[in-house]
Short mmCIF file of C-alpha atoms and ligand atoms in Angstrom, two decimals:
data_model
loop_
_atom_site.label_atom_id
_atom_site.label_comp_id
_atom_site.label_asym_id
_atom_site.label_seq_id
_atom_site.Cartn_x
_atom_site.Cartn_y
_atom_site.Cartn_z
CA UNK A 1 0.00 0.00 0.00
CA UNK A 2 1.22 3.51 -0.81
CA UNK A 3 1.62 5.91 2.11
CA UNK A 4 -0.43 8.83 0.79
CA UNK A 5 -1.31 12.09 2.53
CA UNK A 6 -5.00 12.34 3.48
CA UNK A 7 -5.93 14.84 0.76
CA UNK A 8 -7.25 13.30 -2.49
CA UNK A 9 -5.16 15.81 -4.49
CA UNK A 10 -1.71 14.54 -5.53
CA UNK A 11 0.96 15.63 -7.95
CA UNK A 12 0.49 13.70 -11.23
CA UNK A 13 3.13 11.06 -11.93
CA UNK A 14 5.95 12.47 -14.09
CA UNK A 15 7.96 9.29 -14.53
CA UNK A 16 5.71 6.57 -16.01
CA UNK A 17 7.41 4.01 -13.77
CA UNK A 18 7.19 6.02 -10.55
CA UNK A 19 4.05 4.28 -9.28
CA UNK A 20 4.52 0.77 -10.57
CA UNK A 21 7.61 -1.16 -11.49
CA UNK A 22 7.67 -3.56 -14.42
CA UNK A 23 6.89 -7.09 -13.41
CA UNK A 24 10.07 -8.95 -14.27
CA UNK A 25 10.26 -11.77 -16.82
CA UNK A 26 9.30 -15.02 -15.08
CA UNK A 27 10.06 -18.62 -16.03
CA UNK A 28 7.91 -21.58 -14.93
CA UNK A 29 9.86 -24.77 -15.57
CA UNK A 30 8.32 -27.86 -17.09
CA UNK A 31 8.96 -30.03 -14.00
CA UNK A 32 6.93 -27.64 -11.84
CA UNK A 33 4.07 -27.77 -14.35
CA UNK A 34 4.25 -31.58 -14.48
CA UNK A 35 4.34 -31.85 -10.66
CA UNK A 36 1.24 -29.66 -10.50
CA UNK A 37 -0.54 -31.74 -13.15
CA UNK A 38 0.17 -34.82 -11.00
CA UNK A 39 -1.12 -33.11 -7.85
CA UNK A 40 -4.27 -31.88 -9.58
CA UNK A 41 -4.91 -35.35 -11.06
CA UNK A 42 -4.59 -37.03 -7.62
CA UNK A 43 -6.60 -34.44 -5.67
CA UNK A 44 -10.00 -35.26 -4.18
CA UNK A 45 -12.42 -32.65 -5.44
CA UNK A 46 -15.12 -31.17 -3.22
CA UNK A 47 -18.45 -30.17 -4.77
CA UNK A 48 -17.99 -27.25 -7.17
CA UNK A 49 -14.18 -27.43 -6.98
CA UNK A 50 -12.21 -27.62 -10.22
CA UNK A 51 -8.81 -29.15 -10.94
CA UNK A 52 -7.08 -25.86 -11.74
CA UNK A 53 -4.29 -23.67 -10.42
CA UNK A 54 -3.55 -20.07 -11.32
CA UNK A 55 0.14 -19.44 -12.16
CA UNK A 56 1.00 -16.36 -10.11
CA UNK A 57 3.91 -13.99 -10.71
CA UNK A 58 5.99 -13.32 -7.56
CA UNK A 59 5.46 -9.55 -7.99
CA UNK A 60 1.67 -9.99 -7.99
CA UNK A 61 0.88 -8.58 -4.55
CA UNK A 62 -2.76 -7.51 -4.67
CA UNK A 63 -4.44 -10.91 -4.13
CA UNK A 64 -5.68 -10.98 -7.74
CA UNK A 65 -3.97 -14.05 -9.16
CA UNK A 66 -2.17 -13.34 -12.41
CA UNK A 67 0.97 -14.02 -14.43
CA UNK A 68 1.07 -10.55 -15.99
CA UNK A 69 -0.74 -7.40 -14.82
CA UNK A 70 -3.63 -8.10 -17.26
CA UNK A 71 -3.56 -11.85 -17.71
CA UNK A 72 -4.40 -14.84 -15.55
CA UNK A 73 -2.90 -18.10 -16.78
CA UNK A 74 -4.39 -21.24 -15.28
CA UNK A 75 -3.28 -24.85 -15.52
CA UNK A 76 -6.31 -27.13 -15.85
CA UNK A 77 -6.82 -30.89 -15.55
CA UNK A 78 -9.95 -32.92 -16.30
CA UNK A 79 -9.96 -36.68 -15.70
CA UNK A 80 -11.65 -39.28 -17.94
CA UNK A 81 -15.38 -39.30 -17.29
CA UNK A 82 -15.35 -35.88 -15.64
CA UNK A 83 -17.29 -32.85 -16.87
CA UNK A 84 -16.51 -29.23 -15.98
CA UNK A 85 -19.76 -27.46 -15.05
CA UNK A 86 -21.23 -24.90 -17.42
CA UNK A 87 -20.30 -21.33 -16.53
CA UNK A 88 -20.15 -18.05 -18.38
CA UNK A 89 -18.36 -14.80 -17.63
CA UNK A 90 -17.39 -11.56 -19.36
CA UNK A 91 -13.74 -12.58 -19.83
CA UNK A 92 -12.21 -13.85 -23.06
CA UNK A 93 -9.86 -16.82 -23.21
CA UNK A 94 -7.23 -18.43 -25.37
CA UNK A 95 -6.65 -22.06 -24.42
CA UNK A 96 -3.86 -24.49 -25.32
CA UNK A 97 -4.08 -28.26 -24.94
CA UNK A 98 -0.92 -29.67 -23.34
CA UNK A 99 -1.96 -33.32 -23.03
CA UNK A 100 -4.83 -35.66 -23.87
CA UNK A 101 -8.00 -34.89 -25.75
CA UNK A 102 -11.46 -33.69 -24.89
CA UNK A 103 -14.57 -31.86 -25.95
CA UNK A 104 -15.08 -28.15 -25.36
CA UNK A 105 -18.67 -26.96 -25.68
CA UNK A 106 -18.90 -23.20 -26.16
CA UNK A 107 -21.80 -22.55 -28.52
CA UNK A 108 -20.31 -25.22 -30.76
CA UNK A 109 -18.55 -28.47 -29.93
CA UNK A 110 -14.78 -28.52 -30.40
CA UNK A 111 -12.81 -31.78 -30.31
CA UNK A 112 -9.44 -30.66 -28.98
CA UNK A 113 -6.11 -32.50 -29.07
CA UNK A 114 -2.52 -31.86 -28.00
CA UNK A 115 -1.22 -28.41 -28.98
CA UNK A 116 -4.58 -27.32 -30.40
CA UNK A 117 -5.61 -23.73 -29.58
CA UNK A 118 -9.18 -22.55 -29.09
CA UNK A 119 -11.04 -19.53 -27.74
CA UNK A 120 -13.95 -18.90 -25.40
CA UNK A 121 -15.78 -15.63 -26.21
CA UNK A 122 -17.18 -13.40 -23.45
CA UNK A 123 -20.64 -14.38 -22.07
CA UNK A 124 -20.58 -17.67 -23.95
CA UNK A 125 -21.60 -20.56 -21.65
CA UNK A 126 -18.85 -23.17 -21.80
CA UNK A 127 -18.06 -26.59 -20.44
CA UNK A 128 -15.49 -29.37 -20.89
CA UNK A 129 -15.69 -33.14 -20.90
CA UNK A 130 -13.33 -36.06 -21.35
CA UNK A 131 -14.76 -39.17 -22.95
CA UNK A 132 -11.45 -40.90 -23.74
CA UNK A 133 -9.03 -42.68 -21.43
CA UNK A 134 -6.47 -39.91 -20.88
CA UNK A 135 -6.79 -36.73 -18.78
CA UNK A 136 -7.23 -33.47 -20.63
CA UNK A 137 -4.60 -30.91 -19.57
CA UNK A 138 -4.71 -27.34 -20.82
CA UNK A 139 -3.50 -23.81 -20.21
CA UNK A 140 -6.05 -21.00 -20.21
CA UNK A 141 -5.01 -17.37 -20.79
CA UNK A 142 -7.78 -15.00 -19.65
CA UNK A 143 -8.25 -11.28 -19.07
CA UNK A 144 -9.92 -12.07 -15.73
CA UNK A 145 -6.98 -10.40 -13.95
CA UNK A 146 -7.49 -7.08 -15.70
CA UNK A 147 -11.27 -7.27 -15.20
CA UNK A 148 -10.86 -8.05 -11.49
CA UNK A 149 -8.46 -5.11 -11.11
CA UNK A 150 -11.11 -2.90 -12.74
CA UNK A 151 -13.84 -4.36 -10.51
CA UNK A 152 -15.52 -5.40 -13.75
CA UNK A 153 -15.38 -9.21 -13.64
CA UNK A 154 -18.83 -10.88 -13.76
CA UNK A 155 -19.33 -14.64 -13.62
CA UNK A 156 -22.50 -16.75 -13.64
CA UNK A 157 -23.07 -20.43 -13.06
CA UNK A 158 -26.60 -20.39 -14.52
CA UNK A 159 -29.41 -20.51 -15.17
CA UNK A 160 -28.61 -17.87 -17.78
CA UNK A 161 -31.01 -15.18 -18.99
CA UNK A 162 -31.08 -15.48 -22.75
CA UNK A 163 -31.89 -12.62 -25.11
CA UNK A 164 -34.99 -14.44 -26.37
CA UNK A 165 -36.53 -14.36 -22.86
CA UNK A 166 -36.61 -10.56 -22.80
CA UNK A 167 -38.91 -10.46 -25.84
CA UNK A 168 -42.26 -8.82 -25.07
CA UNK A 169 -40.90 -6.39 -22.46
CA UNK A 170 -40.72 -3.69 -25.15
CA UNK A 171 -42.92 -3.39 -28.23
CA UNK A 172 -41.25 -3.86 -31.60
CA UNK A 173 -42.30 -0.29 -32.45
CA UNK A 174 -40.39 1.17 -29.48
CA UNK A 175 -37.43 -1.11 -30.16
CA UNK A 176 -37.02 0.16 -33.71
CA UNK A 177 -37.62 3.81 -32.77
CA UNK A 178 -35.04 3.76 -29.99
CA UNK A 179 -32.22 1.84 -31.66
CA UNK A 180 -28.95 3.05 -33.18
CA UNK A 181 -30.75 3.17 -36.55
CA UNK A 182 -33.33 5.71 -35.36
CA UNK A 183 -31.14 7.75 -33.02
CA UNK A 184 -29.83 11.24 -33.85
CA UNK A 185 -26.36 11.50 -35.36
CA UNK A 186 -25.40 15.13 -36.06
CA UNK A 187 -22.25 16.31 -37.82
CA UNK A 188 -20.50 19.16 -35.98
CA UNK A 189 -19.38 22.31 -37.82
CA UNK A 190 -15.78 21.09 -38.12
CA UNK A 191 -17.06 18.34 -40.45
CA UNK A 192 -15.46 15.55 -38.35
CA UNK A 193 -16.87 15.39 -34.80
CA UNK A 194 -20.42 14.08 -34.28
CA UNK A 195 -23.12 14.39 -31.63
CA UNK A 196 -25.02 11.16 -31.06
CA UNK A 197 -27.98 9.87 -29.05
CA UNK A 198 -27.69 7.43 -26.13
CA UNK A 199 -28.95 4.55 -28.27
CA UNK A 200 -25.60 4.53 -30.08
CA UNK A 201 -23.95 3.59 -26.76
CA UNK A 202 -26.28 0.74 -25.91
CA UNK A 203 -27.24 -0.73 -29.28
CA UNK A 204 -23.82 -1.73 -30.55
CA UNK A 205 -23.51 -3.47 -33.89
CA UNK A 206 -23.27 -7.23 -33.36
CA UNK A 207 -20.48 -9.38 -34.68
CA UNK A 208 -20.20 -13.14 -34.97
CA UNK A 209 -17.95 -13.91 -31.98
CA UNK A 210 -18.21 -17.69 -31.81
CA UNK A 211 -15.58 -19.95 -30.26
CA UNK A 212 -12.66 -20.60 -32.62
CA UNK A 213 -10.45 -23.69 -32.96
CA UNK A 214 -7.05 -24.12 -34.60
CA UNK A 215 -5.95 -27.76 -34.71
CA UNK A 216 -2.20 -28.30 -34.46
CA UNK A 217 -2.41 -30.72 -37.41
CA UNK A 218 -3.52 -27.77 -39.61
CA UNK A 219 -0.75 -25.44 -38.40
CA UNK A 220 2.22 -27.83 -38.27
CA UNK A 221 2.54 -28.30 -42.09
CA UNK A 222 2.81 -24.51 -42.50
CA UNK A 223 5.77 -24.12 -40.13
CA UNK A 224 9.27 -24.96 -41.47
CA UNK A 225 10.08 -27.45 -38.69
CA UNK A 226 11.74 -30.35 -40.54
CA UNK A 227 15.42 -30.39 -41.56
CA UNK A 228 15.96 -28.54 -44.83
CA UNK A 229 12.64 -26.70 -44.72
CA UNK A 230 12.80 -22.95 -45.16
CA UNK A 231 10.30 -20.16 -44.64
CA UNK A 232 8.63 -19.03 -47.87
CA UNK A 233 5.18 -18.16 -49.09
CA UNK A 234 3.64 -21.51 -48.06
CA UNK A 235 5.65 -21.83 -44.85
CA UNK A 236 6.38 -19.03 -42.43
CA UNK A 237 8.27 -18.77 -39.13
CA UNK A 238 5.27 -17.10 -37.45
CA UNK A 239 1.53 -17.53 -38.01
CA UNK A 240 -1.19 -15.43 -36.39
CA UNK A 241 -4.27 -17.39 -35.29
CA UNK A 242 -6.70 -14.76 -36.53
CA UNK A 243 -10.32 -14.43 -35.46
CA UNK A 244 -12.25 -12.29 -38.00
CA UNK A 245 -14.46 -10.93 -35.19
CA UNK A 246 -11.46 -8.86 -34.02
CA UNK A 247 -11.20 -6.95 -37.32
CA UNK A 248 -8.28 -4.53 -37.57
CA UNK A 249 -7.14 -5.43 -34.04
CA UNK A 250 -5.66 -8.64 -35.48
CA UNK A 251 -6.69 -10.72 -32.49
CA UNK A 252 -7.40 -14.29 -31.58
CA UNK A 253 -9.74 -12.81 -28.97
CA UNK A 254 -10.64 -9.20 -28.25
CA UNK A 255 -7.74 -8.96 -25.79
CA UNK A 256 -5.12 -11.38 -27.11
CA UNK A 257 -3.42 -12.64 -30.17
CA UNK A 258 -1.85 -16.09 -30.29
CA UNK A 259 0.90 -16.94 -32.74
CA UNK A 260 2.58 -20.26 -33.46
CA UNK A 261 6.19 -19.85 -34.44
CA UNK A 262 9.27 -21.94 -34.93
CA UNK A 263 11.98 -23.34 -37.13
CA UNK A 264 13.81 -26.58 -37.78
CA UNK A 265 17.19 -27.82 -36.61
CA UNK A 266 19.35 -26.40 -39.39
CA UNK A 267 18.32 -22.76 -39.14
CA UNK A 268 20.99 -20.67 -37.41
CA UNK A 269 19.82 -18.72 -34.36
CA UNK A 270 19.62 -14.94 -34.45
CA UNK A 271 23.20 -13.63 -34.26
CA UNK A 272 22.59 -10.10 -33.00
CA UNK A 273 22.61 -8.83 -29.45
CA UNK A 274 19.76 -6.32 -29.69
CA UNK A 275 16.08 -7.23 -29.55
CA UNK A 276 12.82 -5.43 -30.13
CA UNK A 277 10.12 -4.12 -27.81
CA UNK A 278 6.39 -3.40 -27.68
CA UNK A 279 3.90 -2.21 -25.11
CA UNK A 280 1.96 -5.47 -25.39
CA UNK A 281 3.02 -8.09 -22.81
CA UNK A 282 4.09 -11.46 -24.16
CA UNK A 283 3.91 -15.01 -22.77
CA UNK A 284 5.71 -17.89 -24.50
CA UNK A 285 4.94 -21.59 -24.07
CA UNK A 286 7.62 -23.76 -25.67
CA UNK A 287 6.15 -26.88 -27.24
CA UNK A 288 9.47 -28.05 -28.76
CA UNK A 289 13.20 -27.34 -28.63
CA UNK A 290 15.36 -25.34 -26.27
CA UNK A 291 17.20 -22.04 -26.24
CA UNK A 292 17.35 -18.77 -24.36
CA UNK A 293 15.86 -15.29 -24.33
CA UNK A 294 17.55 -12.05 -23.34
CA UNK A 295 14.96 -9.83 -21.67
CA UNK A 296 16.00 -6.38 -20.40
CA UNK A 297 19.63 -7.59 -20.40
CA UNK A 298 18.96 -10.85 -18.51
CA UNK A 299 19.53 -14.20 -20.24
CA UNK A 300 16.87 -16.81 -19.42
CA UNK A 301 17.37 -20.40 -20.61
CA UNK A 302 14.25 -22.41 -21.52
CA UNK A 303 13.36 -25.79 -22.97
CA UNK A 304 10.37 -27.77 -24.17
CA UNK A 305 7.46 -27.56 -21.74
CA UNK A 306 8.60 -24.30 -20.07
CA UNK A 307 6.25 -21.32 -19.75
CA UNK A 308 7.92 -17.90 -19.85
CA UNK A 309 6.56 -14.42 -19.22
CA UNK A 310 8.94 -13.47 -21.96
CA UNK A 311 8.29 -9.79 -22.60
CA UNK A 312 6.88 -7.48 -19.96
CA UNK A 313 5.55 -4.31 -21.57
CA UNK A 314 8.13 -2.13 -23.32
CA UNK A 315 11.16 -4.20 -22.27
CA UNK A 316 13.71 -5.08 -24.97
CA UNK A 317 13.86 -8.81 -25.68
CA UNK A 318 15.35 -11.25 -28.17
CA UNK A 319 15.01 -15.04 -28.50
CA UNK A 320 17.78 -17.48 -29.44
CA UNK A 321 16.77 -21.02 -30.35
CA UNK A 322 19.12 -23.95 -29.77
CA UNK A 323 20.52 -26.51 -32.23
CA UNK A 324 17.23 -28.40 -32.65
CA UNK A 325 15.17 -25.32 -33.49
CA UNK A 326 12.01 -24.52 -31.56
CA UNK A 327 8.23 -24.27 -31.62
CA UNK A 328 6.51 -21.67 -29.48
CA UNK A 329 2.99 -20.47 -28.79
CA UNK A 330 3.06 -16.75 -28.00
CA UNK A 331 0.12 -14.94 -26.41
CA UNK A 332 0.15 -11.13 -26.26
CA UNK A 333 -2.41 -8.51 -25.14
CA UNK A 334 -1.78 -6.71 -28.44
CA UNK A 335 -5.46 -6.28 -29.61
CA UNK A 336 -6.30 -4.70 -26.26
CA UNK A 337 -3.60 -2.09 -26.87
CA UNK A 338 -4.81 -1.45 -30.43
CA UNK A 339 -8.30 -0.80 -28.99
CA UNK A 340 -6.78 1.70 -26.53
CA UNK A 341 -4.50 3.28 -29.13
CA UNK A 342 -1.54 2.47 -26.87
CA UNK A 343 0.31 -0.13 -28.96
CA UNK A 344 3.87 1.12 -29.49
CA UNK A 345 6.30 -1.05 -31.44
CA UNK A 346 10.04 -0.72 -32.02
CA UNK A 347 11.43 -3.48 -34.20
CA UNK A 348 14.91 -1.93 -34.51
CA UNK A 349 16.12 -0.50 -31.20
CA UNK A 350 18.06 2.19 -33.07
CA UNK A 351 15.08 2.96 -35.33
CA UNK A 352 11.75 4.75 -34.97
CA UNK A 353 8.96 3.94 -32.50
CA UNK A 354 5.69 3.16 -34.30
CA UNK A 355 2.21 3.82 -32.90
CA UNK A 356 0.56 0.83 -34.57
CA UNK A 357 -2.95 1.44 -35.85
CA UNK A 358 -2.66 5.22 -35.45
CA UNK A 359 0.05 5.94 -38.02
CA UNK A 360 1.91 4.09 -40.72
CA UNK A 361 2.79 0.57 -39.59
CA UNK A 362 6.14 -1.20 -39.38
CA UNK A 363 7.04 -2.56 -42.81
CA UNK A 364 9.84 -4.79 -44.05
CA UNK A 365 9.81 -7.45 -41.29
CA UNK A 366 8.42 -11.00 -41.55
CA UNK A 367 9.28 -11.94 -37.94
CA UNK A 368 11.14 -10.20 -35.09
CA UNK A 369 14.30 -8.60 -36.49
CA UNK A 370 14.00 -10.69 -39.71
CA UNK A 371 13.84 -8.46 -42.74
CA UNK A 372 11.66 -9.74 -45.59
CA UNK A 373 13.45 -10.94 -48.70
FE1 FE2 B 401 8.37 -9.47 -29.04
#
C-alpha cells in the first residue's frame, strides 16, 4: 500500500514508472508444471471445486492471481469421465491443450487435441468433458486479472437469462424507434466530430464472436520445422491465429493474439545482441526445442514444456533457439492495446517507434528482427 497524505489531491506522476515497477520476466519450468498436473490429477475434489491452479507472478501482490498485470494463466486438468460445469463470464480466453484430448462446448462443440488452440468468447456458456481414457490438460489465458483489477469481472453459473426471454418487455415499435438506426447523429461544424444519441452507446452493432479452434495438425505443415525446410510463401516462421471478429485489431480474442512460431534444426539462431520491444506483454509456451531469451539484459534459458513471461511491456527482448530449433505459442495482449491506441512497437532499437494502428505501420519485417526478402 502507498503511504499517501490524506488529501485526495496529488501531484500527477511524471515518470511513467514512478508508481509501478515492471513485473520482471518469469520462467515456470516444465517439471513444476508436471508436478502440478500430477497433484491436480490425484486431488480429491469437493463439490464445485475444479482441478485448476492459477500461475501467479511473484510480484503480484494484490491478491488478484495473475501471471502478468492483465492476464491470468491457469493450468487445468480434467480426468476421464469428468465434466466441468457450465459457466459463463465476461472474460475472453485463449486455451492451449498440453496433453490428452477432450470436448469443449462453447456454442459449438470442439474436439481438442494436443497443442490445439481454441477460444472462449465473453458471455458464452462453456463446459469441458473427457470421454477418452487420458486426462485433458490445458493452459487457459484469460483477461480475468485485468477485469478483477477494474472491478468489472462478472461470472454466472446459470441458469442464464437469454436474449430471447426478454422479448415482449418492449414493443417492436419502441425497439425500432429507440435503436442506433433511429437515433440522432449530427455532424458538428468542423465536419469531423459528431453528436449522437444514447442509443448509439447501448445498441452496438453485433459481430459473430463464436468460439474458434485451430488444430495443431492444420498449423504444423505450414511451419518450417523439418530439416531442410525454409520459410517461404507456403511456410512461415510465425503464423497469427486470426479471429475475423477482431477486425483490424488482429486478435485471436478481443484482448489477445496467439501466434505459433518456430523453425527446424538447421536454421541458425539470431546472431545479433539487440532485440525489439512493444507495449503489449508477451507469454511464451515452448512446445518443442530449447534455447534462451535475453529480456532487459537478462539471459533466461528455456526448454520444451517451459512457460515464460517473456516480454513485460516495453522491455527489450530477443530469442535465441538452440541446435534443434524450436516451436513456441506466444500470447500477447496486443489487440487490447490497439483498442486503446496504446500499442507502441520498435522493431529496430536504433530505429523509430511506431504507434501501430494510429500511423503508418512497421514494414519490411516477416518476424522479429528478420527483414523480408
Ligand atoms: Fe516481441
